[in-house]
Amino acid sequence: MNEKEITFKMIRTNIIHRRITESSLEKVGVFQGQHRILIKLSENKYHSQKEIAAAMKVSTATIAIALKKLEKNGYINKIVDEEDNRLNKIVITEKGKEAIEKSRKLFDDIDSTMFEGFSNEEKKNFVNMLERIEDNLLRYEEKNKRKKHEEIAEYT
């Protein structure tokens, strides 16, 4: 099997996993981006829209849209900050906590199904290979960044 076939298999597996995950989240009542926000909120009691956007590395506008839908559907509440009434603190509701719990169970089921029939040794070897692939890709990315900076420096 050559590298292109392996890469195709990795990408195809990722697509299938994402499709199953998104389908499972629909049963819970949230979409993947909304779920990520709920997870972030569950980690800490209060968050501002700006803090959530920064933590997720997306724009505040993107977060604003998702928060509006989450609030409309009862997964979060916005509370005016007592120190600065221009700010809202975002708080996860019981419904939001239940959605996270349901989704975690679904994800656990997906994960266990995905690795059904694999020994611990096989899983350990697989993780080692993925780590090596990740390291290789990060080195490649860094090399390309340096190359790009060198090309820019050449023209200035």
Tab-separated table of N, CA and C in Angstrom:
chain	number	residue	atom	x	y	z
A	1	MET	N	0.859	-1.175	0.000
A	1	MET	CA	0.000	0.000	0.000
A	1	MET	C	0.900	1.232	0.000
A	2	ASN	N	0.617	2.171	-0.914
A	2	ASN	CA	1.459	3.364	-0.979
A	2	ASN	C	0.898	4.490	-0.111
A	3	GLU	N	1.684	5.581	-0.004
A	3	GLU	CA	1.306	6.684	0.881
A	3	GLU	C	-0.017	7.339	0.490
A	4	LYS	N	-0.282	7.464	-0.821
A	4	LYS	CA	-1.536	8.073	-1.263
A	4	LYS	C	-2.736	7.251	-0.794
A	5	GLU	N	-2.622	5.939	-0.863
A	5	GLU	CA	-3.714	5.066	-0.412
A	5	GLU	C	-3.930	5.196	1.103
A	6	ILE	N	-2.843	5.269	1.845
A	6	ILE	CA	-2.934	5.420	3.294
A	6	ILE	C	-3.570	6.767	3.635
A	7	THR	N	-3.103	7.826	2.964
A	7	THR	CA	-3.661	9.160	3.200
A	7	THR	C	-5.150	9.164	2.879
A	8	PHE	N	-5.530	8.563	1.756
A	8	PHE	CA	-6.942	8.500	1.380
A	8	PHE	C	-7.747	7.781	2.460
A	9	LYS	N	-7.225	6.673	2.978
A	9	LYS	CA	-7.921	5.919	4.031
A	9	LYS	C	-8.090	6.762	5.292
A	10	MET	N	-7.046	7.522	5.657
A	10	MET	CA	-7.122	8.374	6.849
A	10	MET	C	-8.200	9.450	6.665
A	11	ILE	N	-8.197	10.082	5.496
A	11	ILE	CA	-9.173	11.133	5.215
A	11	ILE	C	-10.574	10.549	5.173
A	12	ARG	N	-10.728	9.421	4.516
A	12	ARG	CA	-12.045	8.763	4.416
A	12	ARG	C	-12.563	8.373	5.804
A	13	THR	N	-11.690	7.842	6.635
A	13	THR	CA	-12.071	7.473	8.000
A	13	THR	C	-12.514	8.703	8.781
A	14	ASN	N	-11.792	9.798	8.612
A	14	ASN	CA	-12.144	11.045	9.291
A	14	ASN	C	-13.514	11.545	8.830
A	15	ILE	N	-13.789	11.463	7.540
A	15	ILE	CA	-15.082	11.897	6.999
A	15	ILE	C	-16.217	11.051	7.579
A	16	ILE	N	-16.025	9.746	7.614
A	16	ILE	CA	-17.056	8.849	8.162
A	16	ILE	C	-17.271	9.147	9.639
A	17	HIS	N	-16.189	9.308	10.376
A	17	HIS	CA	-16.280	9.614	11.811
A	17	HIS	C	-17.041	10.917	12.026
A	18	ARG	N	-16.721	11.932	11.246
A	18	ARG	CA	-17.389	13.233	11.375
A	18	ARG	C	-18.878	13.112	11.059
A	19	ARG	N	-19.207	12.359	9.999
A	19	ARG	CA	-20.605	12.171	9.616
A	19	ARG	C	-21.394	11.493	10.739
A	20	ILE	N	-20.816	10.458	11.333
A	20	ILE	CA	-21.474	9.742	12.427
A	20	ILE	C	-21.613	10.645	13.644
A	21	THR	N	-20.566	11.395	13.947
A	21	THR	CA	-20.589	12.311	15.097
A	21	THR	C	-21.663	13.375	14.918
A	22	GLU	N	-21.698	13.986	13.738
A	22	GLU	CA	-22.695	15.032	13.480
A	22	GLU	C	-24.111	14.471	13.554
A	23	SER	N	-24.304	13.280	13.010
A	23	SER	CA	-25.615	12.630	13.057
A	23	SER	C	-26.018	12.350	14.509
A	24	SER	N	-25.066	11.909	15.314
A	24	SER	CA	-25.335	11.628	16.724
A	24	SER	C	-25.689	12.901	17.482
A	25	LEU	N	-24.980	13.993	17.178
A	25	LEU	CA	-25.263	15.256	17.849
A	25	LEU	C	-26.649	15.786	17.488
A	26	GLU	N	-27.094	15.531	16.268
A	26	GLU	CA	-28.442	15.949	15.874
A	26	GLU	C	-29.488	15.303	16.784
A	27	LYS	N	-29.240	14.066	17.186
A	27	LYS	CA	-30.160	13.374	18.096
A	27	LYS	C	-30.207	14.072	19.450
A	28	VAL	N	-29.086	14.658	19.832
A	28	VAL	CA	-29.006	15.387	21.107
A	28	VAL	C	-29.687	16.747	20.973
A	29	GLY	N	-29.663	17.305	19.765
A	29	GLY	CA	-30.312	18.597	19.525
A	29	GLY	C	-29.371	19.751	19.285
A	30	VAL	N	-28.075	19.465	19.160
A	30	VAL	CA	-27.103	20.526	18.901
A	30	VAL	C	-26.223	20.138	17.721
A	31	PHE	N	-25.563	21.132	17.159
A	31	PHE	CA	-24.608	20.884	16.091
A	31	PHE	C	-23.201	20.881	16.679
A	32	GLN	N	-22.235	20.434	15.880
A	32	GLN	CA	-20.876	20.241	16.395
A	32	GLN	C	-20.284	21.518	17.002
A	33	GLY	N	-20.404	22.649	16.318
A	33	GLY	CA	-19.860	23.897	16.847
A	33	GLY	C	-20.540	24.301	18.146
A	34	GLN	N	-21.846	24.106	18.195
A	34	GLN	CA	-22.587	24.419	19.413
A	34	GLN	C	-22.158	23.498	20.547
A	35	HIS	N	-21.931	22.251	20.221
A	35	HIS	CA	-21.495	21.283	21.224
A	35	HIS	C	-20.157	21.696	21.815
A	36	ARG	N	-19.247	22.132	20.958
A	36	ARG	CA	-17.931	22.582	21.432
A	36	ARG	C	-18.077	23.753	22.397
A	37	ILE	N	-19.007	24.649	22.110
A	37	ILE	CA	-19.251	25.780	23.007
A	37	ILE	C	-19.779	25.285	24.343
A	38	LEU	N	-20.731	24.354	24.309
A	38	LEU	CA	-21.281	23.810	25.559
A	38	LEU	C	-20.190	23.138	26.389
A	39	ILE	N	-19.309	22.404	25.737
A	39	ILE	CA	-18.191	21.757	26.445
A	39	ILE	C	-17.322	22.827	27.105
A	40	LYS	N	-16.999	23.869	26.361
A	40	LYS	CA	-16.165	24.955	26.887
A	40	LYS	C	-16.843	25.599	28.100
A	41	LEU	N	-18.153	25.820	27.995
A	41	LEU	CA	-18.893	26.428	29.108
A	41	LEU	C	-18.949	25.508	30.325
A	42	SER	N	-19.012	24.210	30.077
A	42	SER	CA	-19.101	23.267	31.196
A	42	SER	C	-17.794	23.193	31.979
A	43	GLU	N	-16.696	23.584	31.357
A	43	GLU	CA	-15.393	23.543	32.014
A	43	GLU	C	-15.235	24.663	33.044
A	44	ASN	N	-15.908	25.778	32.814
A	44	ASN	CA	-15.873	26.914	33.734
A	44	ASN	C	-17.277	27.471	33.874
A	45	LYS	N	-17.544	28.105	35.007
A	45	LYS	CA	-18.908	28.556	35.286
A	45	LYS	C	-19.363	29.688	34.364
A	46	TYR	N	-18.554	30.717	34.204
A	46	TYR	CA	-18.941	31.872	33.403
A	46	TYR	C	-17.925	32.122	32.292
A	47	HIS	N	-18.435	32.562	31.175
A	47	HIS	CA	-17.578	32.950	30.051
A	47	HIS	C	-18.217	34.122	29.343
A	48	SER	N	-17.413	35.002	28.813
A	48	SER	CA	-17.939	36.049	27.942
A	48	SER	C	-17.850	35.526	26.506
A	49	GLN	N	-18.592	36.178	25.636
A	49	GLN	CA	-18.572	35.808	24.221
A	49	GLN	C	-17.152	35.913	23.671
A	50	LYS	N	-16.445	36.959	24.061
A	50	LYS	CA	-15.080	37.190	23.598
A	50	LYS	C	-14.139	36.068	24.070
A	51	GLU	N	-14.284	35.648	25.334
A	51	GLU	CA	-13.443	34.570	25.876
A	51	GLU	C	-13.694	33.252	25.148
A	52	ILE	N	-14.948	32.967	24.856
A	52	ILE	CA	-15.288	31.726	24.148
A	52	ILE	C	-14.673	31.749	22.743
A	53	ALA	N	-14.826	32.874	22.049
A	53	ALA	CA	-14.268	33.007	20.696
A	53	ALA	C	-12.754	32.802	20.701
A	54	ALA	N	-12.086	33.410	21.667
A	54	ALA	CA	-10.625	33.282	21.754
A	54	ALA	C	-10.222	31.833	22.037
A	55	ALA	N	-10.930	31.186	22.942
A	55	ALA	CA	-10.600	29.804	23.302
A	55	ALA	C	-10.815	28.853	22.133
A	56	MET	N	-11.803	29.156	21.297
A	56	MET	CA	-12.123	28.275	20.172
A	56	MET	C	-11.446	28.714	18.876
A	57	LYS	N	-10.746	29.855	18.941
A	57	LYS	CA	-10.030	30.392	17.782
A	57	LYS	C	-10.967	30.659	16.597
A	58	VAL	N	-12.101	31.305	16.913
A	58	VAL	CA	-13.054	31.730	15.882
A	58	VAL	C	-13.456	33.175	16.177
A	59	SER	N	-14.159	33.779	15.248
A	59	SER	CA	-14.562	35.179	15.431
A	59	SER	C	-15.692	35.296	16.447
A	60	THR	N	-15.787	36.481	17.041
A	60	THR	CA	-16.879	36.728	17.985
A	60	THR	C	-18.222	36.696	17.262
A	61	ALA	N	-18.239	37.053	15.982
A	61	ALA	CA	-19.489	36.996	15.202
A	61	ALA	C	-19.975	35.555	15.061
A	62	THR	N	-19.048	34.629	14.817
A	62	THR	CA	-19.396	33.216	14.710
A	62	THR	C	-19.984	32.721	16.019
A	63	ILE	N	-19.355	33.104	17.118
A	63	ILE	CA	-19.828	32.697	18.441
A	63	ILE	C	-21.195	33.314	18.724
A	64	ALA	N	-21.375	34.572	18.336
A	64	ALA	CA	-22.637	35.267	18.594
A	64	ALA	C	-23.815	34.517	17.963
A	65	ILE	N	-23.643	34.053	16.753
A	65	ILE	CA	-24.703	33.322	16.053
A	65	ILE	C	-25.019	32.020	16.786
A	66	ALA	N	-23.974	31.279	17.145
A	66	ALA	CA	-24.175	30.005	17.841
A	66	ALA	C	-24.817	30.224	19.207
A	67	LEU	N	-24.375	31.257	19.929
A	67	LEU	CA	-24.928	31.532	21.258
A	67	LEU	C	-26.404	31.905	21.177
A	68	LYS	N	-26.755	32.655	20.156
A	68	LYS	CA	-28.154	33.053	19.978
A	68	LYS	C	-29.033	31.802	19.816
A	69	LYS	N	-28.571	30.840	19.014
A	69	LYS	CA	-29.325	29.600	18.815
A	69	LYS	C	-29.371	28.758	20.089
A	70	LEU	N	-28.237	28.689	20.783
A	70	LEU	CA	-28.194	27.927	22.028
A	70	LEU	C	-29.115	28.528	23.083
A	71	GLU	N	-29.138	29.852	23.154
A	71	GLU	CA	-30.006	30.522	24.128
A	71	GLU	C	-31.475	30.305	23.758
A	72	LYS	N	-31.793	30.457	22.484
A	72	LYS	CA	-33.171	30.276	22.005
A	72	LYS	C	-33.691	28.879	22.343
A	73	ASN	N	-32.813	27.892	22.253
A	73	ASN	CA	-33.203	26.506	22.501
A	73	ASN	C	-33.029	26.066	23.955
A	74	GLY	N	-32.638	26.996	24.836
A	74	GLY	CA	-32.598	26.720	26.265
A	74	GLY	C	-31.348	26.028	26.778
A	75	TYR	N	-30.270	26.021	25.989
A	75	TYR	CA	-29.030	25.357	26.415
A	75	TYR	C	-28.135	26.274	27.250
A	76	ILE	N	-28.306	27.588	27.072
A	76	ILE	CA	-27.500	28.563	27.821
A	76	ILE	C	-28.386	29.727	28.266
A	77	ASN	N	-27.879	30.491	29.209
A	77	ASN	CA	-28.477	31.768	29.613
A	77	ASN	C	-27.395	32.825	29.568
A	78	LYS	N	-27.812	34.047	29.269
A	78	LYS	CA	-26.894	35.187	29.331
A	78	LYS	C	-27.265	35.998	30.558
A	79	ILE	N	-26.258	36.303	31.367
A	79	ILE	CA	-26.454	37.062	32.596
A	79	ILE	C	-25.611	38.328	32.492
A	80	VAL	N	-26.228	39.455	32.773
A	80	VAL	CA	-25.504	40.732	32.723
A	80	VAL	C	-24.449	40.743	33.826
A	81	ASP	N	-23.229	41.112	33.445
A	81	ASP	CA	-22.116	41.198	34.390
A	81	ASP	C	-22.393	42.313	35.395
A	82	GLU	N	-22.294	42.005	36.677
A	82	GLU	CA	-22.574	42.980	37.732
A	82	GLU	C	-21.579	44.139	37.743
A	83	GLU	N	-20.339	43.875	37.353
A	83	GLU	CA	-19.306	44.910	37.362
A	83	GLU	C	-19.340	45.779	36.106
A	84	ASP	N	-19.792	45.209	34.987
A	84	ASP	CA	-19.844	45.943	33.726
A	84	ASP	C	-21.082	45.502	32.976
A	85	ASN	N	-22.148	46.296	33.065
A	85	ASN	CA	-23.419	45.873	32.487
A	85	ASN	C	-23.429	45.855	30.957
A	86	ARG	N	-22.304	46.214	30.333
A	86	ARG	CA	-22.187	46.080	28.878
A	86	ARG	C	-21.826	44.648	28.501
A	87	LEU	N	-21.371	43.863	29.471
A	87	LEU	CA	-20.936	42.488	29.219
A	87	LEU	C	-21.979	41.485	29.676
A	88	ASN	N	-22.052	40.407	28.938
A	88	ASN	CA	-22.898	39.282	29.340
A	88	ASN	C	-22.013	38.109	29.705
A	89	LYS	N	-22.359	37.433	30.768
A	89	LYS	CA	-21.705	36.175	31.125
A	89	LYS	C	-22.592	35.061	30.595
A	90	ILE	N	-21.973	34.080	29.994
A	90	ILE	CA	-22.707	32.972	29.403
A	90	ILE	C	-22.663	31.804	30.380
A	91	VAL	N	-23.843	31.272	30.720
A	91	VAL	CA	-23.953	30.189	31.691
A	91	VAL	C	-24.713	29.034	31.055
A	92	ILE	N	-24.187	27.846	31.231
A	92	ILE	CA	-24.850	26.655	30.707
A	92	ILE	C	-26.033	26.286	31.612
A	93	THR	N	-27.133	25.896	30.992
A	93	THR	CA	-28.334	25.513	31.750
A	93	THR	C	-28.320	24.009	32.020
A	94	GLU	N	-29.296	23.555	32.784
A	94	GLU	CA	-29.437	22.110	33.027
A	94	GLU	C	-29.649	21.365	31.707
A	95	LYS	N	-30.448	21.951	30.824
A	95	LYS	CA	-30.676	21.332	29.512
A	95	LYS	C	-29.356	21.207	28.759
A	96	GLY	N	-28.513	22.230	28.856
A	96	GLY	CA	-27.197	22.195	28.217
A	96	GLY	C	-26.313	21.110	28.815
A	97	LYS	N	-26.357	20.979	30.149
A	97	LYS	CA	-25.573	19.938	30.827
A	97	LYS	C	-26.058	18.548	30.423
A	98	GLU	N	-27.375	18.390	30.292
A	98	GLU	CA	-27.932	17.095	29.860
A	98	GLU	C	-27.493	16.766	28.427
A	99	ALA	N	-27.455	17.770	27.566
A	99	ALA	CA	-27.014	17.565	26.183
A	99	ALA	C	-25.563	17.089	26.148
A	100	ILE	N	-24.720	17.678	27.001
A	100	ILE	CA	-23.319	17.262	27.065
A	100	ILE	C	-23.218	15.818	27.541
A	101	GLU	N	-23.963	15.479	28.564
A	101	GLU	CA	-23.925	14.117	29.101
A	101	GLU	C	-24.377	13.100	28.053
A	102	LYS	N	-25.456	13.403	27.341
A	102	LYS	CA	-25.939	12.506	26.285
A	102	LYS	C	-24.906	12.358	25.178
A	103	SER	N	-24.311	13.483	24.795
A	103	SER	CA	-23.335	13.425	23.704
A	103	SER	C	-22.083	12.671	24.114
A	104	ARG	N	-21.665	12.826	25.356
A	104	ARG	CA	-20.483	12.079	25.818
A	104	ARG	C	-20.731	10.580	25.741
A	105	LYS	N	-21.938	10.160	26.103
A	105	LYS	CA	-22.283	8.738	26.010
A	105	LYS	C	-22.261	8.274	24.560
A	106	LEU	N	-22.800	9.100	23.655
A	106	LEU	CA	-22.780	8.753	22.234
A	106	LEU	C	-21.341	8.666	21.722
A	107	PHE	N	-20.499	9.631	22.115
A	107	PHE	CA	-19.103	9.629	21.667
A	107	PHE	C	-18.352	8.421	22.209
A	108	ASP	N	-18.625	8.062	23.446
A	108	ASP	CA	-18.004	6.867	24.021
A	108	ASP	C	-18.395	5.631	23.224
A	109	ASP	N	-19.662	5.558	22.818
A	109	ASP	CA	-20.146	4.432	22.021
A	109	ASP	C	-19.469	4.404	20.650
A	110	ILE	N	-19.336	5.567	20.037
A	110	ILE	CA	-18.654	5.650	18.734
A	110	ILE	C	-17.200	5.207	18.876
A	111	ASP	N	-16.522	5.721	19.915
A	111	ASP	CA	-15.115	5.374	20.129
A	111	ASP	C	-14.930	3.881	20.359
A	112	SER	N	-15.778	3.301	21.204
A	112	SER	CA	-15.611	1.869	21.488
A	112	SER	C	-15.913	1.038	20.246
A	113	THR	N	-16.882	1.462	19.446
A	113	THR	CA	-17.190	0.756	18.202
A	113	THR	C	-16.032	0.873	17.218
A	114	MET	N	-15.447	2.060	17.150
A	114	MET	CA	-14.367	2.307	16.208
A	114	MET	C	-13.158	1.409	16.485
A	115	PHE	N	-12.910	1.125	17.747
A	115	PHE	CA	-11.733	0.325	18.096
A	115	PHE	C	-12.077	-1.097	18.528
A	116	GLU	N	-13.287	-1.524	18.170
A	116	GLU	CA	-13.728	-2.888	18.472
A	116	GLU	C	-12.775	-3.904	17.827
A	117	GLY	N	-12.347	-4.864	18.588
A	117	GLY	CA	-11.479	-5.908	18.064
A	117	GLY	C	-9.998	-5.557	18.066
A	118	PHE	N	-9.648	-4.350	18.510
A	118	PHE	CA	-8.247	-3.949	18.589
A	118	PHE	C	-7.716	-4.270	19.982
A	119	SER	N	-6.530	-4.832	20.032
A	119	SER	CA	-5.898	-5.079	21.330
A	119	SER	C	-5.314	-3.771	21.855
A	120	ASN	N	-4.982	-3.744	23.136
A	120	ASN	CA	-4.330	-2.558	23.714
A	120	ASN	C	-3.012	-2.275	23.022
A	121	GLU	N	-2.292	-3.330	22.685
A	121	GLU	CA	-1.005	-3.174	21.996
A	121	GLU	C	-1.203	-2.537	20.617
A	122	GLU	N	-2.225	-2.971	19.888
A	122	GLU	CA	-2.506	-2.387	18.575
A	122	GLU	C	-2.876	-0.909	18.698
A	123	LYS	N	-3.682	-0.587	19.693
A	123	LYS	CA	-4.070	0.810	19.899
A	123	LYS	C	-2.850	1.654	20.267
A	124	LYS	N	-1.993	1.098	21.104
A	124	LYS	CA	-0.776	1.808	21.505
A	124	LYS	C	0.123	2.057	20.289
A	125	ASN	N	0.293	1.043	19.451
A	125	ASN	CA	1.102	1.193	18.235
A	125	ASN	C	0.483	2.214	17.281
A	126	PHE	N	-0.833	2.188	17.177
A	126	PHE	CA	-1.537	3.124	16.307
A	126	PHE	C	-1.322	4.561	16.777
A	127	VAL	N	-1.433	4.788	18.075
A	127	VAL	CA	-1.199	6.127	18.634
A	127	VAL	C	0.233	6.562	18.348
A	128	ASN	N	1.186	5.660	18.507
A	128	ASN	CA	2.585	5.995	18.216
A	128	ASN	C	2.752	6.408	16.756
A	129	MET	N	2.117	5.684	15.852
A	129	MET	CA	2.209	6.032	14.435
A	129	MET	C	1.559	7.382	14.155
A	130	LEU	N	0.405	7.623	14.743
A	130	LEU	CA	-0.273	8.909	14.545
A	130	LEU	C	0.560	10.063	15.091
A	131	GLU	N	1.211	9.840	16.224
A	131	GLU	CA	2.084	10.879	16.782
A	131	GLU	C	3.249	11.178	15.851
A	132	ARG	N	3.807	10.139	15.254
A	132	ARG	CA	4.905	10.342	14.300
A	132	ARG	C	4.421	11.096	13.067
A	133	ILE	N	3.222	10.756	12.580
A	133	ILE	CA	2.644	11.452	11.433
A	133	ILE	C	2.412	12.925	11.785
A	134	GLU	N	1.856	13.155	12.969
A	134	GLU	CA	1.606	14.525	13.424
A	134	GLU	C	2.907	15.312	13.509
A	135	ASP	N	3.945	14.725	14.085
A	135	ASP	CA	5.242	15.396	14.184
A	135	ASP	C	5.797	15.722	12.798
A	136	ASN	N	5.700	14.777	11.874
A	136	ASN	CA	6.182	14.998	10.504
A	136	ASN	C	5.431	16.153	9.846
A	137	LEU	N	4.113	16.181	10.030
A	137	LEU	CA	3.314	17.252	9.429
A	137	LEU	C	3.625	18.603	10.056
A	138	LEU	N	3.824	18.636	11.367
A	138	LEU	CA	4.173	19.893	12.028
A	138	LEU	C	5.530	20.402	11.558
A	139	ARG	N	6.493	19.493	11.368
A	139	ARG	CA	7.800	19.889	10.838
A	139	ARG	C	7.648	20.445	9.422
A	140	TYR	N	6.838	19.789	8.618
A	140	TYR	CA	6.581	20.230	7.247
A	140	TYR	C	5.958	21.622	7.248
A	141	GLU	N	4.977	21.815	8.118
A	141	GLU	CA	4.312	23.108	8.227
A	141	GLU	C	5.303	24.199	8.622
A	142	GLU	N	6.135	23.912	9.595
A	142	GLU	CA	7.130	24.882	10.060
A	142	GLU	C	8.129	25.208	8.955
A	143	LYS	N	8.555	24.204	8.228
A	143	LYS	CA	9.488	24.403	7.122
A	143	LYS	C	8.873	25.323	6.071
A	144	ASN	N	7.605	25.123	5.759
A	144	ASN	CA	6.933	25.968	4.774
A	144	ASN	C	6.755	27.394	5.267
A	145	LYS	N	6.515	27.567	6.568
A	145	LYS	CA	6.417	28.923	7.121
A	145	LYS	C	7.744	29.653	6.981
A	146	ARG	N	8.839	28.951	7.322
A	146	ARG	CA	10.170	29.565	7.198
A	146	ARG	C	10.451	29.932	5.749
A	147	LYS	N	10.111	29.028	4.853
A	147	LYS	CA	10.343	29.255	3.425
A	147	LYS	C	9.555	30.479	2.953
A	148	LYS	N	8.329	30.595	3.389
A	148	LYS	CA	7.477	31.726	3.010
A	148	LYS	C	8.072	33.028	3.532
A	149	HIS	N	8.548	33.032	4.790
A	149	HIS	CA	9.159	34.232	5.373
A	149	HIS	C	10.433	34.607	4.627
A	150	GLU	N	11.200	33.594	4.225
A	150	GLU	CA	12.426	33.854	3.459
A	150	GLU	C	12.099	34.475	2.102
A	151	GLU	N	11.027	33.970	1.466
A	151	GLU	CA	10.629	34.516	0.156
A	151	GLU	C	10.144	35.943	0.316
A	152	ILE	N	9.411	36.228	1.370
A	152	ILE	CA	8.930	37.598	1.608
A	152	ILE	C	10.115	38.516	1.865
A	153	ALA	N	11.065	38.041	2.674
A	153	ALA	CA	12.252	38.846	2.992
A	153	ALA	C	13.066	39.156	1.740
A	154	GLU	N	13.053	38.225	0.785
A	154	GLU	CA	13.793	38.400	-0.467
A	154	GLU	C	13.258	39.585	-1.260
A	155	TYR	N	11.949	39.802	-1.191
A	155	TYR	CA	11.322	40.869	-1.965
A	155	TYR	C	11.298	42.203	-1.257
A	156	THR	N	11.698	42.233	-0.003
A	156	THR	CA	11.684	43.513	0.724
A	156	THR	C	13.066	44.068	0.915
